[in-house]
Coordinates of C-alpha atoms in Angstrom, one line a residue:
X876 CA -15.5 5.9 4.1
X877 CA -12.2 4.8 4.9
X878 CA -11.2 1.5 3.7
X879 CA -9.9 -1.0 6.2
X880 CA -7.3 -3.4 5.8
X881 CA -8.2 -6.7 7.7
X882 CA -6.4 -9.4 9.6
X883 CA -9.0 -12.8 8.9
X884 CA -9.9 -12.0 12.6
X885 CA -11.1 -8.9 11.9
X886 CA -13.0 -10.0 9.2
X887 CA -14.8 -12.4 11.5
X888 CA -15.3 -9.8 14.2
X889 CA -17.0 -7.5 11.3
X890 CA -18.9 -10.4 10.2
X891 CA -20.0 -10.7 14.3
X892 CA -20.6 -6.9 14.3
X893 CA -22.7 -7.0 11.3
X894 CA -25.0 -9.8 13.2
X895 CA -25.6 -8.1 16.2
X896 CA -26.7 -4.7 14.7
X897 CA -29.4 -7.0 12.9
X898 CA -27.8 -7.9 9.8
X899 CA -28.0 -11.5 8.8
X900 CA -25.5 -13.5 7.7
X901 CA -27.6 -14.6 4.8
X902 CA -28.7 -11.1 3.9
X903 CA -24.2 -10.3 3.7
X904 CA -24.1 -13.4 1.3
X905 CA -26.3 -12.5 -1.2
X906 CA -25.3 -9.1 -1.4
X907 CA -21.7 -10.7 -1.6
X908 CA -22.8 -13.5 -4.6
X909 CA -24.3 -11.0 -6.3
X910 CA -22.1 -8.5 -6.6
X911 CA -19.5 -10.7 -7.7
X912 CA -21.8 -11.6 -10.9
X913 CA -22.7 -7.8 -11.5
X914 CA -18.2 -6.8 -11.5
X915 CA -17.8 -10.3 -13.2
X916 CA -20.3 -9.1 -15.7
X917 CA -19.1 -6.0 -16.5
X918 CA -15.2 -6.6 -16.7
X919 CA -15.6 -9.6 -19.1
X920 CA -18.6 -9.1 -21.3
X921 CA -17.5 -10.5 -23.9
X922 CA -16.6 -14.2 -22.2
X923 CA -20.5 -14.2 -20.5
X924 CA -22.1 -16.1 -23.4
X925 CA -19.3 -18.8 -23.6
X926 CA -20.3 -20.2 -20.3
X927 CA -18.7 -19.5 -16.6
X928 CA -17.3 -22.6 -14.4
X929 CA -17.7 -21.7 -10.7
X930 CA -15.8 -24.1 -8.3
X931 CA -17.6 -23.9 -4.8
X932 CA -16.4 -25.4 -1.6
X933 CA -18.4 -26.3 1.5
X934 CA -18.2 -23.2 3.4
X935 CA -19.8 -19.8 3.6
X936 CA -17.3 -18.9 0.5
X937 CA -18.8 -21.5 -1.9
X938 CA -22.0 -19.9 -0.3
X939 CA -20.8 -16.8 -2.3
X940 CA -20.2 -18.8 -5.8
X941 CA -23.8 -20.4 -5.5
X942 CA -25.5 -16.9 -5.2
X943 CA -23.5 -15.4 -8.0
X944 CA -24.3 -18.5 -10.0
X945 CA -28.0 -18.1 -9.1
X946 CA -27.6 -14.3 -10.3
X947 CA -25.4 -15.6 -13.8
X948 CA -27.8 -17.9 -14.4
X949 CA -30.9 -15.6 -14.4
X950 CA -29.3 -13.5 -16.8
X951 CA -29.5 -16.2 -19.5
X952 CA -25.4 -16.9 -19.1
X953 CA -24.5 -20.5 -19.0
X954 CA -23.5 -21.6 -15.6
X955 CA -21.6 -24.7 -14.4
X956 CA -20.9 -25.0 -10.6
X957 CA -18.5 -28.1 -9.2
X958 CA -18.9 -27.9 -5.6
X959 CA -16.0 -29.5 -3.5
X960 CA -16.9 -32.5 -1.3
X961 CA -17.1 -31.9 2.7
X962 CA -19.3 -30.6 5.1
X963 CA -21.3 -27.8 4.2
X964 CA -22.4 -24.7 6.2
X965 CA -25.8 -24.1 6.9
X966 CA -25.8 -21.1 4.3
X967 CA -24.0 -23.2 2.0
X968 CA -26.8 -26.1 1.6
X969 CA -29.4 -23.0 1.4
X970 CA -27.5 -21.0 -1.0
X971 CA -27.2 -24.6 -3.2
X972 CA -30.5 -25.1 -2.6
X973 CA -32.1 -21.9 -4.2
X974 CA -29.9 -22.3 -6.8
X975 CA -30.4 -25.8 -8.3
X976 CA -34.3 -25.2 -8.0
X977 CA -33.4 -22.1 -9.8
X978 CA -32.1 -24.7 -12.8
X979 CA -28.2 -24.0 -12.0
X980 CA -26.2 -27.5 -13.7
X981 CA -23.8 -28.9 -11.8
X982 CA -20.6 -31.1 -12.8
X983 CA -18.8 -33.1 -10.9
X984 CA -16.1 -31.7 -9.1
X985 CA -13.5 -34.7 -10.3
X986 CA -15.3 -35.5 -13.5
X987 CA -15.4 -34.1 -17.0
X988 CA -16.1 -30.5 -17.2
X989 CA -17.7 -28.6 -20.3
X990 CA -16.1 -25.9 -22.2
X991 CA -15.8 -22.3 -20.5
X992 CA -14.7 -18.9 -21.2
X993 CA -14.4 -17.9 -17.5
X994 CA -13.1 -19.6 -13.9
X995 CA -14.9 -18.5 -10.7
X996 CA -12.8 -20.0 -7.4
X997 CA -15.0 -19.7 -4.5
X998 CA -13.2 -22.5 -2.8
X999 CA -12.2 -21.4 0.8
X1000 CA -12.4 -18.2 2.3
X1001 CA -10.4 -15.4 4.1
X1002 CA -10.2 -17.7 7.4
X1003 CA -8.1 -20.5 5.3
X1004 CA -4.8 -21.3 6.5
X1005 CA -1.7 -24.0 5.9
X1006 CA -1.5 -26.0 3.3
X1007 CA -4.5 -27.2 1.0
X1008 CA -6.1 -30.9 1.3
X1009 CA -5.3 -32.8 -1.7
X1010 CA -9.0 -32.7 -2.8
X1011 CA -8.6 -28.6 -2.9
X1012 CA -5.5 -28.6 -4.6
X1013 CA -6.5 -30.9 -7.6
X1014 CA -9.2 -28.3 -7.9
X1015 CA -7.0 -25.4 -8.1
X1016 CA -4.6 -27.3 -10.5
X1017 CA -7.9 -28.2 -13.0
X1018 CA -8.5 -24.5 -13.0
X1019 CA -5.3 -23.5 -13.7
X1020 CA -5.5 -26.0 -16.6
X1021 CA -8.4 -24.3 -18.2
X1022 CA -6.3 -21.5 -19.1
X1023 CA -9.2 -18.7 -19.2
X1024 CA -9.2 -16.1 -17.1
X1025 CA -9.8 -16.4 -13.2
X1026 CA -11.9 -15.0 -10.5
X1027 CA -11.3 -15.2 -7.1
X1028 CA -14.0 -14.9 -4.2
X1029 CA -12.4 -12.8 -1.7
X1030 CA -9.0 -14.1 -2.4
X1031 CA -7.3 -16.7 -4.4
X1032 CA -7.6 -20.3 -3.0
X1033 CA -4.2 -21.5 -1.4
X1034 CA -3.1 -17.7 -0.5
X1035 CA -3.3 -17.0 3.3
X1036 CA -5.1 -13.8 3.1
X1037 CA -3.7 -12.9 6.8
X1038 CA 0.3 -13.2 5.9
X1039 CA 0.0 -13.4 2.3
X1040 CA 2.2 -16.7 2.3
X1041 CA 1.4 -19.7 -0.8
X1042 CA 1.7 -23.2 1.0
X1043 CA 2.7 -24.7 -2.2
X1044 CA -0.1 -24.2 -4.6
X1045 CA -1.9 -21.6 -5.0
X1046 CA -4.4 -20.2 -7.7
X1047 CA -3.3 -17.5 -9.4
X1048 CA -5.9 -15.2 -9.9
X1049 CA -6.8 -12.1 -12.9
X1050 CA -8.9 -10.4 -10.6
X1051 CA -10.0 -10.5 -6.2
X1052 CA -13.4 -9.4 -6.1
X1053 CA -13.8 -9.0 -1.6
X1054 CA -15.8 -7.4 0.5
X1055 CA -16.6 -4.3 2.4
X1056 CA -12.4 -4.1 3.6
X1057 CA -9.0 -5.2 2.0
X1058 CA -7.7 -8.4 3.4
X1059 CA -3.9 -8.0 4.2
X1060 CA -2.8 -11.1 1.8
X1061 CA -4.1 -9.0 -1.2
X1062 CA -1.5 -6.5 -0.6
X1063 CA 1.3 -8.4 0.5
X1064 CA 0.9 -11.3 -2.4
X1065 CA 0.2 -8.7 -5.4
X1066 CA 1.4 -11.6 -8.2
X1067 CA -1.0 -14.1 -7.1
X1068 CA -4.3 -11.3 -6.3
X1069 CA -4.5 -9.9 -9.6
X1070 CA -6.2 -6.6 -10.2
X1071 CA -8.3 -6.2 -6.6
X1072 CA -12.1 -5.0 -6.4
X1073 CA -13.5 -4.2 -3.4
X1074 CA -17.0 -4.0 -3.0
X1075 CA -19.8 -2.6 -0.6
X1076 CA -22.5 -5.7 0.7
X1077 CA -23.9 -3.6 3.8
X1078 CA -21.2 -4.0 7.0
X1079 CA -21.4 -1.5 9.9
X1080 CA -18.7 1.1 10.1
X1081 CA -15.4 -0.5 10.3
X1082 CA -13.5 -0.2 13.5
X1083 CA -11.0 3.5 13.5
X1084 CA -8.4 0.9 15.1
X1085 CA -8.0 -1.1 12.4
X1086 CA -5.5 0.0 9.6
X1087 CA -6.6 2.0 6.2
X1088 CA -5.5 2.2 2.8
X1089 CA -4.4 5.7 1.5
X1090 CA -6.2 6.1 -1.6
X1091 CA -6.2 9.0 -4.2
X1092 CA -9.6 10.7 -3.2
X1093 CA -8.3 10.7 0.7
X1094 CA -5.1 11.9 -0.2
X1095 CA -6.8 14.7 -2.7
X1096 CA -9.0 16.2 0.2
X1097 CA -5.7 16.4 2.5
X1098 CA -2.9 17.9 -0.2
X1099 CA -4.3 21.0 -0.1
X1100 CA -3.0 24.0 -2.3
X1101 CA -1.2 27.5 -2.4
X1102 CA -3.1 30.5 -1.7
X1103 CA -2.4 33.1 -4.2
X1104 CA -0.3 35.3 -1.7
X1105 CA 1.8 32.3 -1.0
X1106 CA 5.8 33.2 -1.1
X1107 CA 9.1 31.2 -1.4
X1108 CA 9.1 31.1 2.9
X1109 CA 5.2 29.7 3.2
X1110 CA 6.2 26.9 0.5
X1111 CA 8.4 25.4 3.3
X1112 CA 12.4 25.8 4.4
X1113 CA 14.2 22.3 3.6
X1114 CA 17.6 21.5 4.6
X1115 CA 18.9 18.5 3.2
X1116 CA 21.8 17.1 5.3
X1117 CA 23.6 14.1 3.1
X1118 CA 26.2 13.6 -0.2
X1119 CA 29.6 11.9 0.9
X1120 CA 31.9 11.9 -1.6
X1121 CA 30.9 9.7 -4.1
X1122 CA 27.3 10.0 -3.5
X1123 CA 25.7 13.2 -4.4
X1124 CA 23.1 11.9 -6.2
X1125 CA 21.2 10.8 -3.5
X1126 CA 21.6 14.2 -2.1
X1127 CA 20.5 16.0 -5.3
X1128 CA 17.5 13.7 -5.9
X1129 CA 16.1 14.4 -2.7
X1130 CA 16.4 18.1 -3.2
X1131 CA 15.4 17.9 -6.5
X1132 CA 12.1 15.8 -4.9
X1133 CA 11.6 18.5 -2.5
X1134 CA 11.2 21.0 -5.1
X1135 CA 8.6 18.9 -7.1
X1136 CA 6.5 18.7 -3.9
X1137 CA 6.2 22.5 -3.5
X1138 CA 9.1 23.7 -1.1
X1139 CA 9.8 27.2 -1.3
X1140 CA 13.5 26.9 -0.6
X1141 CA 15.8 24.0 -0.7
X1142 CA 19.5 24.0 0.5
X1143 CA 21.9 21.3 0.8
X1144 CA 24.9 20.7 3.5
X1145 CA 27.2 18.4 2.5
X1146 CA 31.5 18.9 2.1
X1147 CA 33.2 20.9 -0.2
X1148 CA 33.7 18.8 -3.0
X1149 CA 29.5 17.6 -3.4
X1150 CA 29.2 21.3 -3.0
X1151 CA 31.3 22.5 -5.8
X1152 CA 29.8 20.1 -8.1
X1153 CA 25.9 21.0 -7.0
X1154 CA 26.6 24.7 -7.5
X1155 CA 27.2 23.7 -11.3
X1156 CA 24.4 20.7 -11.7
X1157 CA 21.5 22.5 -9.1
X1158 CA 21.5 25.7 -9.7
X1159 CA 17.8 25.9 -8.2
X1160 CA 20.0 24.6 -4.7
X1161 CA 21.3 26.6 -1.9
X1162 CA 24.0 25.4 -0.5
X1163 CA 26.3 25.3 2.9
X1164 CA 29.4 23.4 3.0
X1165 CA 30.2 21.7 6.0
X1166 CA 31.7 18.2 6.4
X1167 CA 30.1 15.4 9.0
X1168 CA 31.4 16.2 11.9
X1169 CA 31.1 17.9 14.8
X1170 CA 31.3 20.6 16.3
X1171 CA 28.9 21.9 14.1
X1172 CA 29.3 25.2 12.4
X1173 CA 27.6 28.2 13.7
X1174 CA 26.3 28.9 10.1
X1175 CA 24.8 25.5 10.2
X1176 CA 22.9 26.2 13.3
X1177 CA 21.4 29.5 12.2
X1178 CA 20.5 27.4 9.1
X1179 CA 18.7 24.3 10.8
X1180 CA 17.1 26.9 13.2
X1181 CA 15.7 29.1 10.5
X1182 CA 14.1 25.6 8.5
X1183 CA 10.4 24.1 8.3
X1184 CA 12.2 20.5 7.6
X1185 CA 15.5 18.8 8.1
X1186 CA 16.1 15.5 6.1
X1187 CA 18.8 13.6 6.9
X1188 CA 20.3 10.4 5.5
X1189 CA 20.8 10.1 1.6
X1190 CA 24.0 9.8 0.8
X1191 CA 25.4 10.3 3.8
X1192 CA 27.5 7.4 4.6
X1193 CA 28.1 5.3 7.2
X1194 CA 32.2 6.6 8.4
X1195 CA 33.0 7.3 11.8
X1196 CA 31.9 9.8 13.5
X1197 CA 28.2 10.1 11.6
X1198 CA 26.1 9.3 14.8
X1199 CA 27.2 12.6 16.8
X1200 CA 27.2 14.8 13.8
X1201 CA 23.4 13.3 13.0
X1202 CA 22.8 13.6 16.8
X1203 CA 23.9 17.1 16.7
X1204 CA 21.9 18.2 14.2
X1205 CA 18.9 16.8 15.2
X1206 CA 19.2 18.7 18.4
X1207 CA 19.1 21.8 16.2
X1208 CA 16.5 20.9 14.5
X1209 CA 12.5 20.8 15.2
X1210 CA 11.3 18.4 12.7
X1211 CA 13.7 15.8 10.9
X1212 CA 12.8 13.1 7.5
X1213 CA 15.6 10.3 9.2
X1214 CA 16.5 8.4 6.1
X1215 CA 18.9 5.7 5.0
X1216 CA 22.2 6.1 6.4
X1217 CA 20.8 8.6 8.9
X1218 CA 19.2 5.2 10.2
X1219 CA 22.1 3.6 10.0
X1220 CA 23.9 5.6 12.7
X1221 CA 21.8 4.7 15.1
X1222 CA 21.8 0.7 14.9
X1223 CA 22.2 -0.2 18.4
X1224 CA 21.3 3.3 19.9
X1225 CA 17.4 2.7 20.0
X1226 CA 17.6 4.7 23.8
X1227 CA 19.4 7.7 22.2
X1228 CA 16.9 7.9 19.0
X1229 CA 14.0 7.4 22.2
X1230 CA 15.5 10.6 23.5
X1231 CA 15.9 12.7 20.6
X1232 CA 12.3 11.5 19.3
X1233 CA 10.8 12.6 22.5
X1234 CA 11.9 16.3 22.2
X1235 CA 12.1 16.3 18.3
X1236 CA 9.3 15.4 15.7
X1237 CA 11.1 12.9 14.0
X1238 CA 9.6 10.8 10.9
X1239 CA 11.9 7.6 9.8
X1240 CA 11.3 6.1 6.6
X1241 CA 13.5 2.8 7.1
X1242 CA 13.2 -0.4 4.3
X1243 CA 13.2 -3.8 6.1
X1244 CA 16.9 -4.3 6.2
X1245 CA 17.6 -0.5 8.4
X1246 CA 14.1 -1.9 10.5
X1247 CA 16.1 -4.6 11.2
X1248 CA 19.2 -3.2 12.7
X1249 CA 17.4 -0.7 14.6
X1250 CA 14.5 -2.7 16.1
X1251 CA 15.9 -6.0 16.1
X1252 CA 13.5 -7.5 18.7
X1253 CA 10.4 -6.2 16.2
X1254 CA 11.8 -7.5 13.1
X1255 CA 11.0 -11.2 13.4
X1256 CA 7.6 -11.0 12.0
X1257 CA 8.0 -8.0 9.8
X1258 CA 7.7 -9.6 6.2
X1259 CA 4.4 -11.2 7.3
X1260 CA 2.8 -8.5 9.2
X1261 CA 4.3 -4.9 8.9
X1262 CA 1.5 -3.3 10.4
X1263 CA 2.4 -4.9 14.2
X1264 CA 6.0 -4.1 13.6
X1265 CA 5.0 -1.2 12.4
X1266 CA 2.8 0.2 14.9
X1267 CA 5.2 -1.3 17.7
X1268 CA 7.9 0.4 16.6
X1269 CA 6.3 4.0 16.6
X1270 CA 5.0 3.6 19.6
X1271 CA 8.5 2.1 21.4
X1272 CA 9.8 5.0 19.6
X1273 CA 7.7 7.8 20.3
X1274 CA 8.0 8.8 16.6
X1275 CA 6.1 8.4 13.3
X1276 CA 7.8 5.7 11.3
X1277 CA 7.0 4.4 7.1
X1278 CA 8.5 0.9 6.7
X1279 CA 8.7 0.7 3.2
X1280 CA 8.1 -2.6 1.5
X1281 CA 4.9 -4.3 -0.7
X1282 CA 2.9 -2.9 0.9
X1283 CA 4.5 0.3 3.0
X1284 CA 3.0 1.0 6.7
X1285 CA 3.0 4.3 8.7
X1286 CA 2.7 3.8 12.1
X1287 CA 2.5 6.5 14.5
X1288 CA 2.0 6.2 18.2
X1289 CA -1.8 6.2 19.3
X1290 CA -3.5 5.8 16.1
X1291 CA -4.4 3.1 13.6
X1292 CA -1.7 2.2 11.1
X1293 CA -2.4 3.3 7.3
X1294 CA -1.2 1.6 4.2
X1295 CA 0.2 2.4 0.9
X1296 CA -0.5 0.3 -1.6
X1297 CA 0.8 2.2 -4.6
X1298 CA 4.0 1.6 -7.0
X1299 CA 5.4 -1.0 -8.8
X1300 CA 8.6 -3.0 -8.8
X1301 CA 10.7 0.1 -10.6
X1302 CA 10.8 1.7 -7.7
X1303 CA 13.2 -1.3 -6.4
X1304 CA 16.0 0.9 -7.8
X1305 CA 18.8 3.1 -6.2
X1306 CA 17.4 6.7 -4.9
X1307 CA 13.8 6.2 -4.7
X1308 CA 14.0 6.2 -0.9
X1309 CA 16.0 9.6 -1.5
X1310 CA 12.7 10.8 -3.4
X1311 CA 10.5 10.1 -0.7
X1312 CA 12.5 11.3 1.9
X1313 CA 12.7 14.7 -0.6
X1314 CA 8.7 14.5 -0.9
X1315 CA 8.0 14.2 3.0
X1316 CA 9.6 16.9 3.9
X1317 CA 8.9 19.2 1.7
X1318 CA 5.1 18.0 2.6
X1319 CA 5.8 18.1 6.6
X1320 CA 7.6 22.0 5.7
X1321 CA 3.9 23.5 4.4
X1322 CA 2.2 21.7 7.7
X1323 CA 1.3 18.7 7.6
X1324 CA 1.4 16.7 10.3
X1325 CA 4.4 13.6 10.3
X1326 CA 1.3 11.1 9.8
X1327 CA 0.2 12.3 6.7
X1328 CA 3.1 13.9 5.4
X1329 CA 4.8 10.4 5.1
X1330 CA 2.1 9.0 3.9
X1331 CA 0.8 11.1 1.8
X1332 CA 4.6 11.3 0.6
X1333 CA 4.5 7.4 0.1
X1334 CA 0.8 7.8 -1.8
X1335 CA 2.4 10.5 -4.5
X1336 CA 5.6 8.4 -4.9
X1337 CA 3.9 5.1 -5.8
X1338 CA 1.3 7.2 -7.8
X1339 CA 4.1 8.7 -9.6
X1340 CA 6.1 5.4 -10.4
X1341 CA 3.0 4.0 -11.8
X1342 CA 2.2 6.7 -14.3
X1343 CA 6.1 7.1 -15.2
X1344 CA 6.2 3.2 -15.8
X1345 CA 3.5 3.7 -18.7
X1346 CA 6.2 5.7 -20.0
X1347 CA 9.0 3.9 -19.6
X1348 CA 8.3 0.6 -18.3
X1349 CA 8.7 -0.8 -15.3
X1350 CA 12.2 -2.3 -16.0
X1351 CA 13.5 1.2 -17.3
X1352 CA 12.2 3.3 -14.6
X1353 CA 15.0 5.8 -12.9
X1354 CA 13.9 8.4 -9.7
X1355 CA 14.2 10.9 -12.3
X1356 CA 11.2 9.9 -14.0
X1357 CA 9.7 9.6 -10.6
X1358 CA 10.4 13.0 -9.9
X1359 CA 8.8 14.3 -13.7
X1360 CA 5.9 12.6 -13.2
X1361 CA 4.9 14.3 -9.7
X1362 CA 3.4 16.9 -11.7
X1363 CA 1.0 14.7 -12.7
X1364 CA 0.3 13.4 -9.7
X1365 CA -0.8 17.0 -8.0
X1366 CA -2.9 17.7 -11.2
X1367 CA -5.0 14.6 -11.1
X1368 CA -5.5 14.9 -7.0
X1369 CA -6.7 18.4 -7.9
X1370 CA -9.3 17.1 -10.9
X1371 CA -10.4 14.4 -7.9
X1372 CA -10.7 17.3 -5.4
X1373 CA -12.4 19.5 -7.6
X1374 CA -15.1 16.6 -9.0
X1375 CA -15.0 13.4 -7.9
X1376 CA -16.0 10.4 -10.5
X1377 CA -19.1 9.1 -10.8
X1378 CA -20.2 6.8 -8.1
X1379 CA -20.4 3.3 -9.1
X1380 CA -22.2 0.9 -6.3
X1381 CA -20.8 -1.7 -5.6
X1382 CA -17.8 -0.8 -6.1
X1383 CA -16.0 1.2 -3.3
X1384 CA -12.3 0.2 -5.0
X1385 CA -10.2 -1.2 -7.5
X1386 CA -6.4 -1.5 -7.6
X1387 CA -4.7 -2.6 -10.5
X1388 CA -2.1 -5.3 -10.3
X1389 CA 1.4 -3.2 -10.3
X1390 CA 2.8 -3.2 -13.9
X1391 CA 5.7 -5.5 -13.9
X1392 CA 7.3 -5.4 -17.4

């Protein structure tokens, strides 16, 4: 199944689904409770027998804490629950109920509280917004205070699990244990989620609407590999259009990233002087010299016409003339990566890109700040929810589009948006755009479609960050170590292809908090 990521009114409307296909709302709460005590159980075994403090408030989230203390507490662990004061839901007083005739102690929410080796916040729920009551926010400070480790019930108490904003306090939480889909905060508040577990408690199919995560198993069944007769042409034509003077890096590490993702053949166009020094450095590189401008060359044109992929952008610069050179090569082109200053040219030419998009698979991989100057009327809620901006853009645009951020969206006209929730802060360095831009079109040259190419680009990049930071660290990592550690990335999408692990039910999920050192 493909794992949704879900606005709180989505989560509501599931909820509503759930009911009227005969699923009670009760029935969804004690599968929730209790598979919070079974992941609870098994990630801190040790800290069971020293006693578990579950703050519960009045809604159907403290619901949840009271049936995973009911589940604790049968399994001989020593339970405390401190429910918050305020009116409680129907399934909250029975879920209470069962439990204290069960023998589950309570403690007063604002009175002493007995020594514990674990925190449980099931305070307030994915439909929680603004700014806590003082009452809730004492709470969240005395947890805080205990110092042990902290679970949260479908998302930390004082994170807006719909934008991902803290209004002023906010628990900070070792591990999210929700349910049946991500919520949207998770991704875009990392820090304060923790490690994330999703599991299973019996919800209907999701809606194909709603936006997905790319996860390693999907992106293992789409990868694909070589056949044995495969040959340098099959692997994928790339032309990579970009290295001013001054910035040929760019240019190399997004030929060198093309390479690691399987292209066949790789040249670079770029002036004279990149060239000369490429010849020397790449030696794997073709090359073409020409410089920005136009007209353009009629060995360029045979070139672009002959290619799988044209990526345009890194290290380009931003001098005059670059939008009718970049125009003028994406006429020549059929499909085109449009990267970093290759956005840039078209700031305040949305109706030309419209054109050239509608005649020309285009796939533009902007960070927030190129969103910005080329959708300006999209960009005001971006940071909160790059999933509308996202989506609105592509279709506007008539073209698949990756805004990269925490976490990165792929919007393409007339399907749901998908997410990428991999990488860590390392990649917040110089040239790992250039790498992804490398990766996409080396993956869009053997056939995939501009969809999953990007994201399946994005997927592999993150993936690769993460397993070069264990190397390196965070802090350390350069796109060179990105680009080494791709080769790990195909190998372990081709053990998951091959034999996938163990089922573990539950559990349909588990992302790790990015490493951040």
């Amino acid at each position: 199944m493909l794992i949704p990521v879900l606005s709180p009114e989505q989560c509501a409307d599931w909820d509503r689904r759930a009911v009227e296909s005969g699923m009670a709302l009760g029935t969804l709460m004690n599968a929730a409770g209790r598979a919070v005590a079974q992941v609870v159980a098994a990630r801190f075994p040790e800290r069971m027998s020293g006693g578990v403090l579950i703050a519960v408030g009045p809604g159907n989230n403290g619901g949840d804490g009271w049936v995973a203390a009911r589940a604790l507490h049968r399994l001989d662990i020593p339970v405390f629950v401190a429910a918050a004061p305020g009116e409680l839901s129907p399934l909250n007083r029975q879920m209470a109920e069962l439990a204290r005739g069960d023998g589950v102690r309570t403690v007063e929410i604002d009175g002493p509280w007995p020594s514990v080796t674990l925190g449980i916040d099931a305070l307030l729920g994915t439909g929680a917004r603004g700014a806590l009551r003082p009452a809730v926010a004492a709470v969240v400070q005395r947890l805080t205070d205990l110092a042990v480790p902290l679970i949260a019930v479908d998302g930390p108490t004082g994170l807006d699990l719909g934008t991902g904003v803290v209004h002023g306090i906010a628990l900070s939480a070792h591990l999210s244990i929700t349910f049946g889909g991500l919520r949207r905060g998770h991704l875009l508040a990392r820090d304060e989620s923790g490690d994330i577990v999703l599991v299973d408690i019996g919800h209907p199919a999701p809606d194909p609407a709603w936006p997905t995560l790319m996860t390693d198993p999907v992106a293992a069944s789409l990868v694909g590999h070589f056949p044995a007769v495969a040959h340098k042409g099959s692997r994928g034509r790339i032309v990579v259009v970009g290295g001013a003077t001054g910035m040929s890096g760019a240019l190399r590490l997004a030929a060198r990233a093309s390479f690691a993702a399987g292209a066949g053949l790789v040249h670079a166009v770029a002036p004279a002087d990149t060239i000369d020094a490429l010849v020397r450095a790449e030696p794997d590189l073709q090359t073409h010299r020409h410089d920005f401008e136009v007209p353009l060359s009629p060995g360029l044109i045979a070139l672009l016409a002959q290619s799988d992929a044209v990526v345009i952008g890194p290290g380009l610069g931003r001098q005059a003339g670059r939008l009718a050179f970049v125009t003028a090569v994406i006429r020549q082109s059929r499909t085109v990566v449009l990267d970093a200053d290759g956005l840039n040219a078209f700031a305040g030419e949305l109706p030309l890109l419209r054109d050239l998009a509608f005649a020309h698979r285009l796939i533009l991989t902007p960070h927030p700040g190129e969103f910005r100057r080329l959708f300006p009327d999209l960009a005001g809620g971006l940071e909160l929810d790059p999933w509308t901006a996202a989506s609105a853009a592509a279709e506007l645009l008539g073209a698949t589009l990756l805004v990269k951020g925490v976490p990165s969206v792929v919007g393409t006209p007339g399907q749901a948006p998908v997410t990428v929730a991999s990488g860590n802060p390392g990649l917040a360095t110089g040239g790992s755009g250039d790498v992804l831009s490398g990766i996409t079109g080396s993956l869009l040259a053997q056939g995939q479609s501009p969809a999953t190419a990007v994201a399946l680009a994005a997927q592999a990049l993150g993936r690769a960050a993460d397993l070069a930071a264990r190397r390196t660290t965070a802090r350390g990592l350069r796109p060179m170590d990105v680009i080494a550690a791709l080769s790990d990335v195909w190998r372990g999408w081709e053990s998951l292809r091959l034999a996938r692990p163990a089922p573990r039910p539950p559990v349909l999920l588990e992302l790790e908090v990015p490493q951040r050192w």
